[in-house]
CSV table of C-alpha atoms in Angstrom, one decimal:
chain,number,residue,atom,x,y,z
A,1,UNK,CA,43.4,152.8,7.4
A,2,UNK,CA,44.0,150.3,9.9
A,3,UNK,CA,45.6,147.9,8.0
A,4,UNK,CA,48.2,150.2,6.5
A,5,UNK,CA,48.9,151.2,10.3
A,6,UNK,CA,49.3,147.9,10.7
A,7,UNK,CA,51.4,147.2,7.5
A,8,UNK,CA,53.5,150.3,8.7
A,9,UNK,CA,54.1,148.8,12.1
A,10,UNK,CA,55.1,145.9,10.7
A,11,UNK,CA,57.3,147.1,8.5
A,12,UNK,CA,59.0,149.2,10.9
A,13,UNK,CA,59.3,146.0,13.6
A,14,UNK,CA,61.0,144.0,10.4
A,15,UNK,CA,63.3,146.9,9.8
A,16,UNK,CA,64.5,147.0,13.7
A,17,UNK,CA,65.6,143.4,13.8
A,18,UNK,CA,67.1,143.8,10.5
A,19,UNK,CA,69.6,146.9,11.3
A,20,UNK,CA,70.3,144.4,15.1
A,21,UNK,CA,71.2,141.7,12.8
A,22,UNK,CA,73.6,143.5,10.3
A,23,UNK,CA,75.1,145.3,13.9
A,24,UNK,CA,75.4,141.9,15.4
A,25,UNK,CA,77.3,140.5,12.3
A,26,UNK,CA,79.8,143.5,12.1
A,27,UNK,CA,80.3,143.2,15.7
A,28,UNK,CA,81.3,139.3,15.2
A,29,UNK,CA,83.7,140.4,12.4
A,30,UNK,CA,85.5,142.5,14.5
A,31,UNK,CA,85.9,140.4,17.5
A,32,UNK,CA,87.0,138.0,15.1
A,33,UNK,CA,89.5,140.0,13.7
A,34,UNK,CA,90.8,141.1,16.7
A,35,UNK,CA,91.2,137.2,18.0
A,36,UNK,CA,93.1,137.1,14.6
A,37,UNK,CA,95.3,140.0,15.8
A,38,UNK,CA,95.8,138.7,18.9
A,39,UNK,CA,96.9,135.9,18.2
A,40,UNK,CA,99.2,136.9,15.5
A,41,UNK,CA,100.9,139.8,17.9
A,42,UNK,CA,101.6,136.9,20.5
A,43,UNK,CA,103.2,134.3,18.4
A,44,UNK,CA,105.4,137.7,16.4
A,45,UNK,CA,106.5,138.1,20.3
A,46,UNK,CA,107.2,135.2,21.3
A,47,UNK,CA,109.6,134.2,18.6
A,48,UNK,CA,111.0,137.6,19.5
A,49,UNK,CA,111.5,136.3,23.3
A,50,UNK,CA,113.2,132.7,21.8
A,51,UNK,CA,116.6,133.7,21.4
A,52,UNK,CA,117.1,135.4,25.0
A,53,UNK,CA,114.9,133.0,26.5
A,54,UNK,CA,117.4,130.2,24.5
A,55,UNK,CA,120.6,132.7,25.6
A,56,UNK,CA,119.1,132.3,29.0
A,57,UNK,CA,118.9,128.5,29.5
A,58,UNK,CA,122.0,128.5,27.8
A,59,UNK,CA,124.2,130.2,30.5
A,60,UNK,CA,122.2,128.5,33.6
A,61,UNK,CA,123.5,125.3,31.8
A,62,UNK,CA,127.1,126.5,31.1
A,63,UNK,CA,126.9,127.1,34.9
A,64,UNK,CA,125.6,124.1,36.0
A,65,UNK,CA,128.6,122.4,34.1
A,66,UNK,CA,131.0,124.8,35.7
A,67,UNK,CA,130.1,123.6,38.8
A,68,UNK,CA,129.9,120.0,38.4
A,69,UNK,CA,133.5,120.6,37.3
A,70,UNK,CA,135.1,122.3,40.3
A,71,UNK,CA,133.2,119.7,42.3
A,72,UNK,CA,134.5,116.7,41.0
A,73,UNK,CA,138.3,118.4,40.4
A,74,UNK,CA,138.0,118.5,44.1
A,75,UNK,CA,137.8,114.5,44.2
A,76,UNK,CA,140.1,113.7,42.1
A,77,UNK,CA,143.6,113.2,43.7
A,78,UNK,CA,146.8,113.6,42.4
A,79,UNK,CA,149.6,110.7,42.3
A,80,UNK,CA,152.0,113.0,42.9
A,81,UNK,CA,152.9,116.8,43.1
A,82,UNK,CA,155.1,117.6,39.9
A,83,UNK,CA,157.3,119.6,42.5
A,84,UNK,CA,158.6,116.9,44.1
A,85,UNK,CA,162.2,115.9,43.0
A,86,UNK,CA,162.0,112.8,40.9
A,87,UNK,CA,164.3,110.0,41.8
A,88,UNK,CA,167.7,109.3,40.1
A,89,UNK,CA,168.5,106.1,37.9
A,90,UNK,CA,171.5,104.7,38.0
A,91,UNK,CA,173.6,101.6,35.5
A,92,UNK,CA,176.0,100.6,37.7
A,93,UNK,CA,178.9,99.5,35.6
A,94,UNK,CA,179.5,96.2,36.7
A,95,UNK,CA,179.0,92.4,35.6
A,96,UNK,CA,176.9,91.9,32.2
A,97,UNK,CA,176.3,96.0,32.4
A,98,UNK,CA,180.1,96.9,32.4
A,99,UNK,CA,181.9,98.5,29.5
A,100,UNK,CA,185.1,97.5,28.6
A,101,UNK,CA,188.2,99.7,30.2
A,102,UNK,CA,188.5,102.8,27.7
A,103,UNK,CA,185.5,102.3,25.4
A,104,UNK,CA,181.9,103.4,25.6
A,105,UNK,CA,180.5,100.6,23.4
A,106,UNK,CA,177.2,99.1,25.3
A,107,UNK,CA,177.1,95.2,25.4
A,108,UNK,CA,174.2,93.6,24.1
A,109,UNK,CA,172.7,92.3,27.7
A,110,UNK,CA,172.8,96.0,28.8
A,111,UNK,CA,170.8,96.6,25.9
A,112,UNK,CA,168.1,94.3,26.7
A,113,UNK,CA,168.3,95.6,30.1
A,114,UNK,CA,167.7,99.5,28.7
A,115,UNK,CA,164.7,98.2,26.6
A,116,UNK,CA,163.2,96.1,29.2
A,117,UNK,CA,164.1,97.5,32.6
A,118,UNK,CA,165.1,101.3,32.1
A,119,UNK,CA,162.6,102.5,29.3
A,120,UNK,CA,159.6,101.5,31.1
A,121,UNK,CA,161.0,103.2,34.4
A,122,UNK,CA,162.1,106.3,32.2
A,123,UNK,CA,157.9,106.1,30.7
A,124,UNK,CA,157.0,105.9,34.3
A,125,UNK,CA,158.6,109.1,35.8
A,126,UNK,CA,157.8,111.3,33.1
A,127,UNK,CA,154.4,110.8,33.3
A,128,UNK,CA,154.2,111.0,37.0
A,129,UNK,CA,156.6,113.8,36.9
A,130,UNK,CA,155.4,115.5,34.3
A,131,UNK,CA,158.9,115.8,32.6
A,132,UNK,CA,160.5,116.4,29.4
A,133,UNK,CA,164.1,116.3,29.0
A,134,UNK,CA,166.2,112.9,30.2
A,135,UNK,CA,169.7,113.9,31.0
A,136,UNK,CA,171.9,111.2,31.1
A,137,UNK,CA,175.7,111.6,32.6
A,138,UNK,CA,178.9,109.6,32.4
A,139,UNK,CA,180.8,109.0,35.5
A,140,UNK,CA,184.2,107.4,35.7
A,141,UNK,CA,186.7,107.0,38.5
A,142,UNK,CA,189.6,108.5,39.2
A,143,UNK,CA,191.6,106.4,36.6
A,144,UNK,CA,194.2,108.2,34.0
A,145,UNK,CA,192.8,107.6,30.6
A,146,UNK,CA,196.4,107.0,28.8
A,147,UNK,CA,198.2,108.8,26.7
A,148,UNK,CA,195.5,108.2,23.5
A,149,UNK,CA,194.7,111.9,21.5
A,150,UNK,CA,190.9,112.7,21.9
A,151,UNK,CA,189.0,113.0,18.2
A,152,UNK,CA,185.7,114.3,19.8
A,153,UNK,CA,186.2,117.7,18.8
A,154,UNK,CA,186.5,116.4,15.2
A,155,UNK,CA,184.0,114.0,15.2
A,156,UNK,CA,181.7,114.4,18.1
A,157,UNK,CA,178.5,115.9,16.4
A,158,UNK,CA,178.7,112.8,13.6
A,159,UNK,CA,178.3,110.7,16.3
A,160,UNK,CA,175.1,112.5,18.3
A,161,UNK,CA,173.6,112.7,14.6
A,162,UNK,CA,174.1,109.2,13.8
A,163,UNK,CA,176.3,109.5,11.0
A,164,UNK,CA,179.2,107.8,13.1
A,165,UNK,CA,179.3,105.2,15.4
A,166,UNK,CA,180.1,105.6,18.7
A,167,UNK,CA,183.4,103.3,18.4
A,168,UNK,CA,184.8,105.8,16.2
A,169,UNK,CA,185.5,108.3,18.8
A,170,UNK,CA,188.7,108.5,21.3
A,171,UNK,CA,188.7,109.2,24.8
A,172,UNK,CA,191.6,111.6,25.7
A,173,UNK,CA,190.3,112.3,29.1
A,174,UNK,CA,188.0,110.5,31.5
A,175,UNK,CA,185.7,114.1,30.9
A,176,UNK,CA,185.8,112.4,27.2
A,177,UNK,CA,184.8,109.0,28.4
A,178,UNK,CA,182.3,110.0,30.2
A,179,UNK,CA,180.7,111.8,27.5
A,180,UNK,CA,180.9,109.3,25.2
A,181,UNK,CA,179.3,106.9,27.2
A,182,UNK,CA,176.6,108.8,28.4
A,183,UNK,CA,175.9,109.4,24.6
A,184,UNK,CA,175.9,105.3,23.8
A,185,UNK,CA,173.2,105.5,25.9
A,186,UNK,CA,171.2,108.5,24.2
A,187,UNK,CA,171.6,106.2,20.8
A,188,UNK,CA,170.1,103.5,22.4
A,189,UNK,CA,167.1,105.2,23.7
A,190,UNK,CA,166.6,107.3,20.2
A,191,UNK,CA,166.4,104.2,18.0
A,192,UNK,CA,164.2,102.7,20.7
A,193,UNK,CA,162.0,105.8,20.8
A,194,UNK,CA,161.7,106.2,16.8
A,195,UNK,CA,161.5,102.3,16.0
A,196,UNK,CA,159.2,101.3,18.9
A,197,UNK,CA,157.2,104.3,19.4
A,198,UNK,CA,158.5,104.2,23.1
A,199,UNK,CA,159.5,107.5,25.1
A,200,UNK,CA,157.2,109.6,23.4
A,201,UNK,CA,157.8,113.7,23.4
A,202,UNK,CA,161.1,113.1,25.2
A,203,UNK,CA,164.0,114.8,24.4
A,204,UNK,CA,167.6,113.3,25.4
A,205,UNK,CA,171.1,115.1,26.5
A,206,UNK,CA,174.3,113.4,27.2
A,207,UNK,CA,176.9,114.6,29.9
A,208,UNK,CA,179.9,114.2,31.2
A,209,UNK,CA,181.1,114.4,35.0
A,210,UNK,CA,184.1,112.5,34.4
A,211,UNK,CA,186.0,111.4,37.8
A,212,UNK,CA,183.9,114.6,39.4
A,213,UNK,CA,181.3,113.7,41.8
A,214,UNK,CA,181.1,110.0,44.0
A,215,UNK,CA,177.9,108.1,44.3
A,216,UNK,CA,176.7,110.2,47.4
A,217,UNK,CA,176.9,113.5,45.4
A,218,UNK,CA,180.6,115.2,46.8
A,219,UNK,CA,183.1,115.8,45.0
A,220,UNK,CA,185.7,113.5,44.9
A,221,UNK,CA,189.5,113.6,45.8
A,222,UNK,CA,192.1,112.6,44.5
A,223,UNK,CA,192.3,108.9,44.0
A,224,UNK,CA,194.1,107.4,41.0
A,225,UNK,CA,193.4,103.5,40.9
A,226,UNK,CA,190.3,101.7,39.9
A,227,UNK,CA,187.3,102.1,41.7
A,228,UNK,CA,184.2,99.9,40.2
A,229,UNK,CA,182.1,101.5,42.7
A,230,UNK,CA,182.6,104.9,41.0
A,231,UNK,CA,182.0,104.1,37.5
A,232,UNK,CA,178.4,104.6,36.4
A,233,UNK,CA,175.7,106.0,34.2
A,234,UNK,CA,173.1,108.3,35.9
A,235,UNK,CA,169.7,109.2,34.6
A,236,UNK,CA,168.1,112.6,35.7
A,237,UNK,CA,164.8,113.8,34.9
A,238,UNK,CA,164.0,117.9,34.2
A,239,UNK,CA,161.6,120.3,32.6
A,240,UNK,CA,163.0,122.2,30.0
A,241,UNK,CA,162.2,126.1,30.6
A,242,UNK,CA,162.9,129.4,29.1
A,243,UNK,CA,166.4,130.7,28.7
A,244,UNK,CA,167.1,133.8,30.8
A,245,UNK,CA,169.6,136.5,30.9
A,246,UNK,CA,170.6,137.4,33.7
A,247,UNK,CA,172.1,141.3,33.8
């Protein structure tokens, strides 16, 4: 009888730590899971979290660059403000620059000196100027122009197109002198601007003030006799704007 109490004591000692072990081994699996689950959950969040977080670092960046930009506008100093009034360039028309009485044909020295002397002057104010549009105006003095019938209204636009040399036209009035000189000049600079690459994004008009205005700006009176001092070709620099109507 004692043995079997014994044999039953045993057997109930060996069935304790049997049931602790197969507890102990569940609870591992289930803390292991739940590392599992943990883990998965927080990597599922934080890709969720990338894009704002990216969003985030994104914008404090942007700004960063925003305000290196300001700060170094501020050191940088201009050559000149484009509101300033941009000088005026004048051909005088004397010695090797001086057309011949009546005609607006441009002698080959004055050539070379458009190419060599005006063109980069003309680059040069543009840039700093920030301009556009190059007007350049014909002035004569107070000469009579003969008695020789004007053909500009005839042939005029042949001319500015280059279908028509400039020779062709006739000056009726020193008003039609003036013009066509001023647009010998406009030739000049075109074929230098589309053969050379010169003058870029420019855009040229020809004018006329005839006997109208002296050097200083006035108008002039009336003087009929040769005046050298008068005679001249002006280049102006503008901005083209927006036409208005004014009601």
């Amino acid at each position: 009888m004692a043995r079997r109490s014994r044999y039953t004591e045993y057997n109930e000692d060996l069935n304790v730590w049997q049931a602790f072990t197969d507890l102990m081994s569940n609870a591992f699996m289930i803390l292991v899971l739940f590392l599992f689950l943990t883990i998965i959950i927080s990597q599922i969040t934080k890709d969720k979290n990338k894009p704002a977080q990216n969003s985030v670092t994104l914008a404090v960046k942007v700004k960063q660059l925003e305000d290196q930009v300001k700060y170094l506008k501020t050191k940088i100093k201009p050559e000149k403000q484009s509101t300033d009034t941009p000088p005026i360039i004048v051909i005088k028309d004397q010695g090797d620059y001086r057309f011949a009485s009546g005609s607006a044909e441009i002698p080959a020295k004055m050539s070379i000196y458009i190419l060599n002397q005006i063109v980069p002057e003309i680059e040069k104010r543009t840039k700093q100027y920030g301009i556009n549009v190059v007007e350049i105006i014909g002035h004569t003095d107070g000469q009579a122009n003969g008695k020789v019938i004007s053909n500009l209204d005839v042939n005029l636009e042949n001319v500015a197109s280059g279908n028509l040399k400039v020779g062709k036209l006739q000056a009726g009035s020193n008003a039609d002198l003036g013009l066509m000189r001023a647009l010998s000049v406009v030739t000049v600079l075109g074929e230098i601007q589309k053969k050379q690459g010169k003058l870029s994004g420019l855009s040229f008009r020809a004018y006329s003030a005839a006997q109208l205005i002296l050097p200083n700006g006035q108008f002039a009176g009336i003087a009929r006799k040769e005046d050298v001092t008068r005679r001249r070709i002006e280049i102006r620099f503008t901005r083209l704007g927006e036409v208005q109507e004014v009601r």
